[in-house]
Amino acid sequence: MKHRFFQGYLYPSYTNSVVTKFNSPEAVVAWEKFRELWQYTNPGSTNFSFMQEQLLSEDVWVAFDHTARLAEAFNQRPDDFIAFPAPSGPTGRGFMPVIAGIAIPRTAPDMDGSKELIAYMMKPETQLATLRATSFFPVVDVDLPDDMPPAVQISGAAIAKMSGSADANPGLLPSGLGDEGGKFNQVYVDTFERIVLAGHDIEAVLEDQAGTLRRIMEETGAPCWAPDLPSEGACPVD
Amino acid sequence: MDNRTLPYLLLLPATLFLCVFFLYPFALVAWQAFTNEAGFTLEHFRTMADHWKFPIAFWNTMLLALAVVPVQVVLSITMAMMVTRMQRGRDIMLYIWTIPLGISDLAAGIIWLAIFEQTGFLNSMLYGLGVIEQPTNFLSYQNTWVIFIAIALAEIWRATAIMLVILVAGLGLIPKEYDEAAEVFGASRWQRLWKVTLPLLRPSLQTALILRVILAFEVFAVVAALGGTSLPVLMGETYNYQFELQDGHVAAALALVILAISIAFTLFFLRVLRVPKGAQI
Amino acid sequence: MSVAESPKLPGSPRRAGNILFGATALLLCAWVLVPIYLLIVNTLSSPEAVTAFPKSFVPGWDFANLEFFAGFAGILKALKNSVLVAGVTMLLAILIGAPAGYALSRFDFPGKSAFRILILMTRAFPLPLLALPLAVMFIRTGLDDTILGLAIVHTTLALPFSVLITFSLFSGIPIELEEAAWTLGCTREQAFRKVVLPLILPGIAASAVFAFVISWNEVFAASVLTIENRTLTAFLLQSLDVSPMHLKFAGGFVLVVPALIFIFAVRKYLFAMWGIANR
């Protein structure tokens, strides 16, 4: 989930942007800060992917991950762990809520069946069952019952606090990238590995990676998404 | 049947099979490496070579092969020679030594992860011996050379058995008389090994080396299990391009690089360990 | 030091040599066995013991990790699929590979080196990339998600082994033996069947074993090319990907044990090949 951290948390909090200000003085400050903070992390963390495991084994005490990947830590030891909002930076408290859309292709062979399936998935009961099992929060308006598993209660409270905070700066998932999504993420991961792990010069790396990013944006023509301002055509990289 | 057509007839099934299930899909992939929407291009090779990890992955792969294969050659020859000398316990010894033959690279990676991870057996042992006061993280990005050693050990552990089997089979085919004759003429054991056994073993050695080196360039699962992304190798990058980045073009280009290295080394061993027709047993 | 004096005692250097020999052999056995033992310790310990430190070097006899896998629906079917695919691969690899190995060892003909390179190329090219165009081809021909389809891909993997091994085996049998049979009135085919085949059969069995094991352990093509008919490795990979450490070890164990049993079960054939070495 590294790439999501950079796209949804680090960049919005420092540059109020994901793409446009990828290579900017604010971004340099962000990476300097991140490099400084990195010394306090577990050096094995580059290979961690399911943070609930490391929390439970106490390889780490503080972790960033998707709620679904932390659920077991809260469920197994609800009294030992707390959830807290993402920290804020100079340009607000960046975080990345996931908004999903569901569509049926015009050529779907069983249109009615598809509609029924979507209706079923949107039912409050189904959404609650999903939440219970996976910690994916409901996308429709549902009153949460009190008997939810600890993971849901604990992370739900932190998420509510985060999205309700005065400086909340939510960003969207990258969109419009088609099958270039993997490459888009790779730009951020590469930038991290070069700056933080390999200790390369920040300005030079950002300059270089911005070229790759610009190429991806121009090839896909993906317009900007929040917190970047809406664009005509492909989202520009300054 | 005359001797001119017979070999071709014998090769026919294998050739047909490979044409349909290897050469054809291979041609499709190779085509991918050299073309884009506009036609012929070297763009994918440029993208590949420009990526900052490519030289690292390339040299990691080469160095791993260089560290692993020579050790395996010495080890497998030693083991094969020991087997031929053994009177008692030979069967059980062979069984044990060939066990890794059946173990996949994925499983081997997991096995060595159990040893090297932070709460693993190596840490526990060093702690028990009082060498260290708290567990160290051996497999971190900060000391990639430890990861390198761990991978090399796992590879030596896993893939020496295949060379051993080929060499044991090869040794068995050398008539004992040669060795006995050399002994009669007063050659020492060491001389007999270098002047009689090893030269006669050349065909098997060649086969074993070529297979092993080619597989060494494709090291992947062990690296993924022990090093994650800290120690990139060519095969890992190929996977990454194909499945994470969804760029079959660059993946194909990388695959062709692996192929080129493999062919170069194959030709090298075919040449260096050439068996003159007249000198065969 | 007794080492310095030992040459004076007759028979003693030999004895020292024997001890060294035995010690080396045992050391090499330990080198192979200890890592497997450690995996077993991890598998048979509770999840807490796996992440505990310092770790115990004896198993805790906790079967929770294994029960997790045994309880998986479909694991038996996956096991059956693995055996079937490996069996078909073994047959194909030998039926197609051995004649080629014989031709390479006995004849000189134009195109021989080209064929050898072709054979080696199959192993020198990352097969997973081929799995994608092959998947398209299989869907068109109805071979997708079948035992035979996967076995065909595994055969391209195993074929270089069976060709090269049979090649070096045939090369080791003096052509004079065959020639003698011809002069005694045998046809080429008779000479092969009565003289060469009995000598080579154990070696063929061993190279068949290779083919089997290669297919058994193959993860990648199996995951790409099967959906309903998952093999054991493809099946495990799916569950391993998302598992914590202790389940990874149990998964590794489940992968290794059949291999141990399998090599043990066919050791007669493997040893039969080594029977040649006894000659």
Coordinates of C-alpha atoms in Angstrom, one line a residue, chain C residues 15-132:
Chain C
R15 CA 41.5 -44.7 9.2
A16 CA 41.8 -41.0 9.6
G17 CA 40.8 -40.7 6.0
N18 CA 37.8 -42.8 6.6
I19 CA 36.7 -40.8 9.6
L20 CA 37.1 -37.6 7.6
F21 CA 35.1 -39.2 4.7
G22 CA 32.3 -40.3 7.0
A23 CA 32.2 -36.9 8.8
T24 CA 32.0 -35.1 5.5
A25 CA 29.2 -37.4 4.3
L26 CA 27.3 -36.8 7.5
L27 CA 27.9 -33.1 7.4
L28 CA 26.4 -33.0 3.8
C29 CA 23.4 -35.0 5.0
A30 CA 22.9 -32.5 7.8
W31 CA 23.2 -29.6 5.3
V32 CA 20.3 -31.1 3.4
L33 CA 18.2 -32.3 6.3
V34 CA 18.5 -29.5 8.9
P35 CA 16.6 -26.8 6.9
I36 CA 13.8 -29.3 6.3
Y37 CA 13.7 -30.2 9.9
L38 CA 13.4 -26.5 10.8
L39 CA 10.5 -26.1 8.5
I40 CA 8.8 -29.0 10.2
V41 CA 9.4 -27.4 13.6
N42 CA 7.8 -24.2 12.4
T43 CA 4.9 -26.1 10.9
L44 CA 4.2 -28.1 14.0
S45 CA 4.3 -25.1 16.4
S46 CA 1.5 -22.8 17.3
P47 CA 1.3 -19.4 15.5
E48 CA 2.6 -17.7 18.7
A49 CA 5.6 -20.0 18.9
V50 CA 6.5 -19.2 15.2
T51 CA 6.9 -15.5 16.0
A52 CA 8.3 -16.0 19.5
F53 CA 11.9 -15.3 20.2
P54 CA 14.3 -17.0 20.9
K55 CA 12.7 -19.8 19.0
S56 CA 12.5 -23.4 20.2
F57 CA 14.4 -25.9 18.1
V58 CA 11.9 -28.7 18.8
P59 CA 8.3 -28.7 17.5
G60 CA 5.5 -27.8 19.9
W61 CA 3.2 -30.5 18.4
D62 CA 0.5 -28.0 17.6
F63 CA -1.4 -29.0 14.5
A64 CA -3.5 -25.9 14.1
N65 CA -1.5 -24.7 11.1
L66 CA -1.9 -28.0 9.3
E67 CA -5.5 -28.3 10.2
F68 CA -6.1 -25.1 8.4
F69 CA -4.8 -26.6 5.2
A70 CA -6.4 -30.0 5.6
G71 CA -9.7 -28.2 6.2
F72 CA -9.5 -26.4 2.8
A73 CA -12.2 -27.5 0.5
G74 CA -10.9 -28.9 -2.7
I75 CA -7.4 -29.8 -1.6
L76 CA -7.9 -33.5 -2.4
K77 CA -9.1 -32.6 -5.9
A78 CA -6.1 -30.4 -6.4
L79 CA -3.8 -33.2 -5.3
K80 CA -5.4 -35.5 -7.8
N81 CA -5.0 -32.9 -10.5
S82 CA -1.3 -32.5 -9.7
V83 CA -0.7 -36.2 -9.9
L84 CA -2.5 -36.5 -13.2
V85 CA -0.8 -33.5 -14.8
A86 CA 2.6 -34.7 -13.7
G87 CA 1.9 -38.2 -14.9
V88 CA 0.9 -37.1 -18.4
T89 CA 3.9 -34.7 -18.5
M90 CA 6.2 -37.6 -17.6
L91 CA 4.8 -39.8 -20.4
L92 CA 4.9 -37.0 -23.0
A93 CA 8.4 -35.9 -22.0
I94 CA 9.8 -39.4 -22.3
L95 CA 7.9 -40.5 -25.5
I96 CA 9.0 -37.3 -27.3
G97 CA 12.3 -36.7 -25.6
A98 CA 14.1 -40.1 -25.6
P99 CA 14.0 -40.6 -29.4
A100 CA 15.6 -37.2 -29.8
G101 CA 18.2 -38.0 -27.2
Y102 CA 19.1 -41.1 -29.1
A103 CA 19.3 -39.4 -32.4
L104 CA 21.6 -36.7 -30.9
S105 CA 23.9 -39.2 -29.4
R106 CA 24.2 -41.6 -32.4
F107 CA 24.1 -39.6 -35.5
D108 CA 25.9 -36.7 -37.1
F109 CA 23.6 -34.8 -39.3
P110 CA 23.1 -31.2 -40.6
G111 CA 21.0 -29.2 -38.2
K112 CA 22.1 -31.2 -35.1
S113 CA 23.5 -28.2 -33.3
A114 CA 20.5 -26.1 -34.3
F115 CA 18.3 -28.7 -32.6
R116 CA 20.4 -28.7 -29.5
I117 CA 20.1 -24.9 -29.3
L118 CA 16.4 -25.1 -29.8
I119 CA 16.1 -27.6 -27.0
L120 CA 18.1 -25.4 -24.6
M121 CA 16.3 -22.3 -25.6
T122 CA 13.1 -23.7 -24.2
R123 CA 14.7 -23.7 -20.9
A124 CA 16.5 -20.4 -21.3
F125 CA 13.3 -18.4 -22.0
P126 CA 11.0 -17.4 -19.1
L127 CA 8.1 -19.7 -19.6
P128 CA 5.5 -17.7 -17.7
L129 CA 5.5 -15.2 -20.6
L130 CA 4.6 -18.0 -23.0
A131 CA 1.7 -19.0 -20.7
L132 CA -0.2 -16.0 -21.9

